[in-house]
Short mmCIF file of C-alpha atoms in Angstrom, two decimals:
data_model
loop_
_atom_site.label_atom_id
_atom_site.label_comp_id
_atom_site.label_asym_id
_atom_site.label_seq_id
_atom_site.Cartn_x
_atom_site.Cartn_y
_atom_site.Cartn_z
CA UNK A 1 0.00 0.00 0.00
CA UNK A 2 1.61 3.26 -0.89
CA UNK A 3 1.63 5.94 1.48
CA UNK A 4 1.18 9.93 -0.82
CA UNK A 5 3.75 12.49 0.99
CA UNK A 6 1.56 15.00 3.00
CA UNK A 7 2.38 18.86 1.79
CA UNK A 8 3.89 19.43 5.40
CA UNK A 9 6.29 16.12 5.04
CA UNK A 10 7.91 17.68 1.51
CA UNK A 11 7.98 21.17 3.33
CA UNK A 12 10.12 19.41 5.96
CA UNK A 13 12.48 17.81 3.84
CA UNK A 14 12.77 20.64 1.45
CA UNK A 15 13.62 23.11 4.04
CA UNK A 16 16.58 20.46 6.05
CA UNK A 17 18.11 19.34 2.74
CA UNK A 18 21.11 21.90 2.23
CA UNK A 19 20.88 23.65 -1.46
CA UNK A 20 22.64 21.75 -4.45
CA UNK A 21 24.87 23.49 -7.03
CA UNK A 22 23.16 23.26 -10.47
CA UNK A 23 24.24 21.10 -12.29
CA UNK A 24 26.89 21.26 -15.05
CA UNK A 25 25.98 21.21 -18.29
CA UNK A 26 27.99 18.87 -20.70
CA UNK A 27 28.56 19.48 -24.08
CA UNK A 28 29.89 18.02 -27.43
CA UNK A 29 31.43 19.70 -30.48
CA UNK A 30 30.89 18.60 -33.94
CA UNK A 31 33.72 19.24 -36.69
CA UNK A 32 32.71 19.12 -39.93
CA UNK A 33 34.64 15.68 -42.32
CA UNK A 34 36.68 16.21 -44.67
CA UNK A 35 34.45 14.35 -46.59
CA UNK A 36 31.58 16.74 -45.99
CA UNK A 37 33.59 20.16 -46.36
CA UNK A 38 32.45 20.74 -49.88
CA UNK A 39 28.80 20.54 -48.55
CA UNK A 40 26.86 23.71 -47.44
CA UNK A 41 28.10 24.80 -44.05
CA UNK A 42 24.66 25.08 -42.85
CA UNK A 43 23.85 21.17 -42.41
CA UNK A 44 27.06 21.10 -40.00
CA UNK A 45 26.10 21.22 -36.51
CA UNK A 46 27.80 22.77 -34.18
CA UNK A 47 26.76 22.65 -30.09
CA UNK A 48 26.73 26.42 -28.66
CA UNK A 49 29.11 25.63 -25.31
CA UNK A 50 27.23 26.96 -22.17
CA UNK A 51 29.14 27.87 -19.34
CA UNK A 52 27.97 28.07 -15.62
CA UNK A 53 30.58 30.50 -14.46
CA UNK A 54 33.52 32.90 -16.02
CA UNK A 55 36.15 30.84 -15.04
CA UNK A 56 34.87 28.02 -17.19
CA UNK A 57 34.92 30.10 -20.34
CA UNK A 58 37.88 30.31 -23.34
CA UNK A 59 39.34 33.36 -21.81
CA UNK A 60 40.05 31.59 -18.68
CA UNK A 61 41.13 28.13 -19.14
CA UNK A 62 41.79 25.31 -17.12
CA UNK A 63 45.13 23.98 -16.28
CA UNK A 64 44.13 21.23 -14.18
CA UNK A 65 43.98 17.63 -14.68
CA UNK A 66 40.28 17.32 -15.76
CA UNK A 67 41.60 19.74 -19.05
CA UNK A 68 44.21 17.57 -19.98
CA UNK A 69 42.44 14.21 -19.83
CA UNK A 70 39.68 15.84 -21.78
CA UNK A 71 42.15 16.45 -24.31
CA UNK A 72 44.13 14.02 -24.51
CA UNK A 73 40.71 11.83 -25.07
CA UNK A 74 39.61 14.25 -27.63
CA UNK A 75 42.16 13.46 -29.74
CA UNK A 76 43.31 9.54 -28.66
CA UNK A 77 41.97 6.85 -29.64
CA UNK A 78 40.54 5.82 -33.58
CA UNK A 79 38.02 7.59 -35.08
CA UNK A 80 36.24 7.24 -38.52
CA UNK A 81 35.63 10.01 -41.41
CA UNK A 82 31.97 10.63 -42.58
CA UNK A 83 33.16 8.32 -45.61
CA UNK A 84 33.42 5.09 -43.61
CA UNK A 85 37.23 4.84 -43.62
CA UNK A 86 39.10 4.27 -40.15
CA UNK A 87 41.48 6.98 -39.44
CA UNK A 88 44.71 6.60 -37.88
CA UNK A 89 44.94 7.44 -34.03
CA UNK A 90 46.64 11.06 -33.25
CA UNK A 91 48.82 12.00 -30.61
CA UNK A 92 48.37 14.64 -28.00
CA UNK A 93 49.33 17.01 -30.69
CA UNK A 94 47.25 16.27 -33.42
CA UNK A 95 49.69 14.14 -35.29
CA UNK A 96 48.74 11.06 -36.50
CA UNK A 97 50.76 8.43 -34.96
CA UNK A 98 52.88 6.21 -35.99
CA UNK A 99 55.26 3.06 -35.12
CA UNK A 100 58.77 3.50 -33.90
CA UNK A 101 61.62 1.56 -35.19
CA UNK A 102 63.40 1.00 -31.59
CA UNK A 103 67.62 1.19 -32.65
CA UNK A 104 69.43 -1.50 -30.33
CA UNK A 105 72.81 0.75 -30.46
CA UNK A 106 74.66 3.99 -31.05
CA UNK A 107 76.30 5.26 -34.34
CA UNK A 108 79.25 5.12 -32.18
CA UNK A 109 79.57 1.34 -31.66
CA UNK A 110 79.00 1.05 -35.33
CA UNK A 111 82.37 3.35 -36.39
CA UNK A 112 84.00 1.68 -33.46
CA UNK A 113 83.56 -1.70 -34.79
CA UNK A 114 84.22 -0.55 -38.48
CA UNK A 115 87.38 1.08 -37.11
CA UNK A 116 88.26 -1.97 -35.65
CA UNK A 117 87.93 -3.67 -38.89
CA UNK A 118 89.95 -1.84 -40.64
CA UNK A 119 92.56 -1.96 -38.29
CA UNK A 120 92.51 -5.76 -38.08
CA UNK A 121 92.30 -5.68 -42.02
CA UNK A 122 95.70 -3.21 -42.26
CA UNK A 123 97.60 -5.53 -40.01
CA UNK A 124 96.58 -8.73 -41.48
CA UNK A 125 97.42 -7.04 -45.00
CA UNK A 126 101.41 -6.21 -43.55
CA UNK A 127 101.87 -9.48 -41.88
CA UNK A 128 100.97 -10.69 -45.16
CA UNK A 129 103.17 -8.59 -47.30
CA UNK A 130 105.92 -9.52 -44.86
CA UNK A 131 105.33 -13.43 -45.15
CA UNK A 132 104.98 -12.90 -49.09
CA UNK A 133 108.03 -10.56 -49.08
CA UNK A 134 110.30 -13.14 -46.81
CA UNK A 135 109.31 -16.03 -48.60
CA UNK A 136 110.42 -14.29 -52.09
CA UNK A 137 113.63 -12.94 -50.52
CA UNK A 138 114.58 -16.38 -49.19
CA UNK A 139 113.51 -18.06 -52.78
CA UNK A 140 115.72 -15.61 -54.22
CA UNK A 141 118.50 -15.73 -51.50
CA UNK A 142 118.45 -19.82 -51.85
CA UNK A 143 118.70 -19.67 -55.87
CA UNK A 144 121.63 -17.03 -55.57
CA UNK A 145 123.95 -19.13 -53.12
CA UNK A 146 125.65 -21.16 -55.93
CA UNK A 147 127.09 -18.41 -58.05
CA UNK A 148 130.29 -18.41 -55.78
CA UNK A 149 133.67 -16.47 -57.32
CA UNK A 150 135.75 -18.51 -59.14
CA UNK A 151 139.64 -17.57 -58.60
CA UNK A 152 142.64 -18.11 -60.83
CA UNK A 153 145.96 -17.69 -59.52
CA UNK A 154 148.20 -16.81 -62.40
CA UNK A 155 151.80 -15.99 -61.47
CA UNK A 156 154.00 -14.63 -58.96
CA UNK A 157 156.63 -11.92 -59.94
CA UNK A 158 159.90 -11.95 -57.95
CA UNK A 159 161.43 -7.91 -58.42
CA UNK A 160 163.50 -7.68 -55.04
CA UNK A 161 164.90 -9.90 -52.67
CA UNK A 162 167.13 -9.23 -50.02
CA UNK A 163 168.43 -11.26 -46.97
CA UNK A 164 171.69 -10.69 -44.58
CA UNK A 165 172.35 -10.21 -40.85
CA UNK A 166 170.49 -7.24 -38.57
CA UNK A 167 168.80 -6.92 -35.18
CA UNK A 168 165.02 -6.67 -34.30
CA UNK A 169 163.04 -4.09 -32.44
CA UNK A 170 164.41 -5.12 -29.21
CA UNK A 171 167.86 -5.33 -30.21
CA UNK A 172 168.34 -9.18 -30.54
CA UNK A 173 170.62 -10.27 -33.85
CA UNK A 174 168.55 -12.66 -36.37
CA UNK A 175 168.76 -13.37 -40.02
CA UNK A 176 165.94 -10.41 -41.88
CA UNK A 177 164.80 -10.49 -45.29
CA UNK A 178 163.39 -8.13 -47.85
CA UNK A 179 161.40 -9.23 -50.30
CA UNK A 180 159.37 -6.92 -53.02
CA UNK A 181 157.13 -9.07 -55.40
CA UNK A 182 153.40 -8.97 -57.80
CA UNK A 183 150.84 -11.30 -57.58
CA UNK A 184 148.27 -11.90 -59.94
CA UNK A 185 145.35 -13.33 -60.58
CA UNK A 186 141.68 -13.40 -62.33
CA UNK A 187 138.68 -13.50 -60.27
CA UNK A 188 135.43 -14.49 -62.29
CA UNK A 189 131.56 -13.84 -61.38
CA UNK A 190 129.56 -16.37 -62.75
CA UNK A 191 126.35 -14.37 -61.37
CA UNK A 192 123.79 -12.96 -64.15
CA UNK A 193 121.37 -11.52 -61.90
CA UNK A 194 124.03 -9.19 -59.39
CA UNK A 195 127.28 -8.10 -58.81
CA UNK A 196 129.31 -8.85 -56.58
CA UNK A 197 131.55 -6.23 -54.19
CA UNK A 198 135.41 -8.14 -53.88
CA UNK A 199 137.79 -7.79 -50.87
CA UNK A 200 140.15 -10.10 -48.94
CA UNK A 201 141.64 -10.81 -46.17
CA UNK A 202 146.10 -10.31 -46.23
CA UNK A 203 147.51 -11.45 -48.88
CA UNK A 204 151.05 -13.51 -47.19
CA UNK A 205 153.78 -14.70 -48.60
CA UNK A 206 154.67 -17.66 -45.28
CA UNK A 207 158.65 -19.27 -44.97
CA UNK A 208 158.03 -21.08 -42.02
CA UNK A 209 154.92 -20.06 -40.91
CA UNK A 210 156.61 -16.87 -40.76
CA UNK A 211 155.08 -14.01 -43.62
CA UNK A 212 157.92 -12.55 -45.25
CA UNK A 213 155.74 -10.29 -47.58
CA UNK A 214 152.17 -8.97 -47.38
CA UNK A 215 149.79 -7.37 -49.21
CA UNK A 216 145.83 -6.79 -49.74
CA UNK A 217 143.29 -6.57 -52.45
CA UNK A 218 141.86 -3.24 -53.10
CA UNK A 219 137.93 -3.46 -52.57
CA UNK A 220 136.01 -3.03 -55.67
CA UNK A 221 133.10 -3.74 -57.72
CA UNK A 222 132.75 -6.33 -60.39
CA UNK A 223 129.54 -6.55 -62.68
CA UNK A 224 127.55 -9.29 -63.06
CA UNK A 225 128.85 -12.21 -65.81
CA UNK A 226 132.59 -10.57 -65.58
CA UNK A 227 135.93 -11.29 -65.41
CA UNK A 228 138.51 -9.25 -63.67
CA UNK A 229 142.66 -9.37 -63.20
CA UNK A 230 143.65 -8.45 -60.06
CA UNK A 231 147.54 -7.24 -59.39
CA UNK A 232 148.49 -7.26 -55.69
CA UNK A 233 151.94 -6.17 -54.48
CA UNK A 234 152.86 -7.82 -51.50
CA UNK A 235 155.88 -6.64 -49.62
CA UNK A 236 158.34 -7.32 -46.74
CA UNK A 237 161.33 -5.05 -45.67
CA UNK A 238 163.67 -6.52 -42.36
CA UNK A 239 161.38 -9.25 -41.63
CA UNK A 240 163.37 -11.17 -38.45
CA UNK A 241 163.74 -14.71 -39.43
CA UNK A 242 164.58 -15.94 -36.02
CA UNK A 243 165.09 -19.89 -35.58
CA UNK A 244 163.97 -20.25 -39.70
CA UNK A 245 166.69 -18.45 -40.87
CA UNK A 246 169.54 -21.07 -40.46
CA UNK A 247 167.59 -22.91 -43.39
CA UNK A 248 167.26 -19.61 -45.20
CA UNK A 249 170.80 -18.89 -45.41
CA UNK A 250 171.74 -20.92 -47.85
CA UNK A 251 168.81 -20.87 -49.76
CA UNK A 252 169.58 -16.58 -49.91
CA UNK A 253 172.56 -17.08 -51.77
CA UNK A 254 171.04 -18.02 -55.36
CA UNK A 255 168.65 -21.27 -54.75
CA UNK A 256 165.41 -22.20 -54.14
CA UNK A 257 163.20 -21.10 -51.22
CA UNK A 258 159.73 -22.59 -50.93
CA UNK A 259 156.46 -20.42 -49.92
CA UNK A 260 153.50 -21.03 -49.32
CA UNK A 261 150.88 -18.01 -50.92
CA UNK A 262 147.62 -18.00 -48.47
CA UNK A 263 144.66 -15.67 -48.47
CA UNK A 264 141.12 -15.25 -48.28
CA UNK A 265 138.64 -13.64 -51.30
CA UNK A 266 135.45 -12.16 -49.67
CA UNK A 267 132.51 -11.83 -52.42
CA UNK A 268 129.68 -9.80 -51.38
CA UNK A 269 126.28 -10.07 -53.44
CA UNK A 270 123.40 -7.64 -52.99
CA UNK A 271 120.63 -9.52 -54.91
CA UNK A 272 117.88 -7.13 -53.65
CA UNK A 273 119.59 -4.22 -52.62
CA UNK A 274 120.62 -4.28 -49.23
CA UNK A 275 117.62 -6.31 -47.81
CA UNK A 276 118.95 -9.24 -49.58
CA UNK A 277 122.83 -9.95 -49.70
CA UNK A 278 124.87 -13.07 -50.15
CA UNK A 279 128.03 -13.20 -48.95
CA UNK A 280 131.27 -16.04 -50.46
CA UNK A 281 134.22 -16.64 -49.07
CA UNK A 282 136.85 -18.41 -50.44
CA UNK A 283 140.21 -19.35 -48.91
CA UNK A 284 143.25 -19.86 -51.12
CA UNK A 285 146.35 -21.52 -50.75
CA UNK A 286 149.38 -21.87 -53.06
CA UNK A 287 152.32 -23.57 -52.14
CA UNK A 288 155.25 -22.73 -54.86
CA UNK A 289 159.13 -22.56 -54.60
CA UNK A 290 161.11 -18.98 -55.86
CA UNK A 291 164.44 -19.12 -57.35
CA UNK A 292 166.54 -15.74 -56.57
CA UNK A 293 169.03 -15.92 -58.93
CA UNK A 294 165.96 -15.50 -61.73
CA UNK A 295 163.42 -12.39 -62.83
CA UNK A 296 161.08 -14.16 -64.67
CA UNK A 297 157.38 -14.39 -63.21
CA UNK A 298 156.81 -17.60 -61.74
CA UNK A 299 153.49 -19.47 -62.90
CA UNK A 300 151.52 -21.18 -60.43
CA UNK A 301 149.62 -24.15 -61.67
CA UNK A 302 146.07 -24.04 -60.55
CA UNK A 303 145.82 -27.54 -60.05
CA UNK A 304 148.86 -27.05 -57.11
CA UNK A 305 146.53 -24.40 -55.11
CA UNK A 306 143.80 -25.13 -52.72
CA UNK A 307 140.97 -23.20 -52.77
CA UNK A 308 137.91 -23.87 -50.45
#
């Protein structure tokens, strides 16, 4: 059974309810499509804002928090043109958005790690130029060990020989000798790809293990595929005899004295310049026997000489 409110009951609860704010009025704008722009701007509709106070009107807006979610849902989120198509969904700018390619590193790794590579390339390009280089220069150096000097000891020329009585340095009396004589020879380099620099060690003339007369080849250069005559002069002038020169003194007096001729030839090839050089040595020795009482060159037979 329902029970009507008596005029003096709504009275009552009219007068102890407190007074409510009126209500706020919502509203809704309309923008015309793009679609529809070419259509009269009449049929557009557009909702006349009402506001409830000044503070809610354009010349005052709102900073707060309600203002920026009702903006950021008035343009988020997908929306469709009057023609049906679905639109893409616009930032809080207006933009349309978009997907973002996410980039896992910095441009910086990237030239690091090309800088590496070409760093590791360079180096592993020299160390293999270096191999490649070695490996030639030790091909060549191995093919150009074989094209040793050959030496040809021709003859010995006897111009002055002396020998008598006389004291040393320190005043002790010994037999001395002194002896002025040419040697010659031919020294041949077989090489066709270098030359060859020639030098030697001193040239002796040995009695008794003892070098009466000395001399040296002059350094020099000899082409490739080339024949050369060397001259030496070897000399001796009051060379003490000591304890040989009881054998000697008979000998001095117009008969035969046996030597012994003993050097070394240095050859020095540069195949490649000075990063590749080859380097002979050949030790010669002559044994021969000199007659005082004659001037005629003595010829040494090559088959008497040892050369190694």
């Amino acid at each position: 059974m329902m029970h009507t409110k008596s005029e003096s009951d709504v009275t009552s609860l009219a007068a102890s309810s407190p007074p409510r704010s009126p209500k706020r009025q919502a509203y809704y704008v309309q923008s015309p499509s793009r679609d529809s722009h070419d259509e009269d701007k009449s049929s557009s509709m557009q909702a006349t804002p009402v506001y409830n106070s000044p503070m809610e009107s354009p010349s005052h807006p709102s900073y707060g928090r309600h203002s920026r979610a009702s903006s950021a849902s008035r343009f988020s989120g997908t929306f469709r043109s009057s023609s049906g198509r679905k639109a893409r969904k616009r930032n809080d700018k207006g933009w349309p958005e978009c997907n973002v390619i996410q980039e896992e590193g910095s441009y910086d790794d990237l030239d690091d790690d090309r800088g590496l590579s070409r760093r590791c390339q360079f180096v592993i390009a020299l160390l293999s130029f270096v191999l490649l280089f070695t490996v030639f220069s030790l091909i060549i150096w191995g093919a150009s060990r074989p094209y040793k000097p050959d030496i040809v000891v021709k003859s010995l020329s006897v111009l002055n020989f002396f020998s008598g009585e006389g004291t040393d340095n320190t005043g002790v009396p010994t037999k001395m000798v002194t002896m002025n004589c040419t040697l010659k020879m031919n020294i041949h380099n077989p090489a066709s790809l270098f030359g060859i620099h020639v030098s030697s060690s001193a040239v002796n003339l040995i009695f008794s293990e003892i070098a009466i007369a000395t001399g040296q080849v002059q350094k020099y250069y000899q082409p490739r595929k080339s024949n050369h005559l060397v001259s030496v002069i070897l000399q001796g002038e009051k060379v003490p005899l000591y304890g040989a020169g009881a054998g000697f003194s008979v000998a001095s007096n117009g008969g035969p004295i046996p030597l012994t001729l003993d050097f070394i030839i240095k050859a020095r090839g540069e195949v490649i310049g000075k990063l590749v050089r080859t380097t002979h040595y050949k030790h010669v020795s002559c044994p021969l026997i000199i007659d005082t009482s004659k001037t005629k060159p003595i010829k040494i037979l090559q088959k008497s000489c040892t050369i190694t």
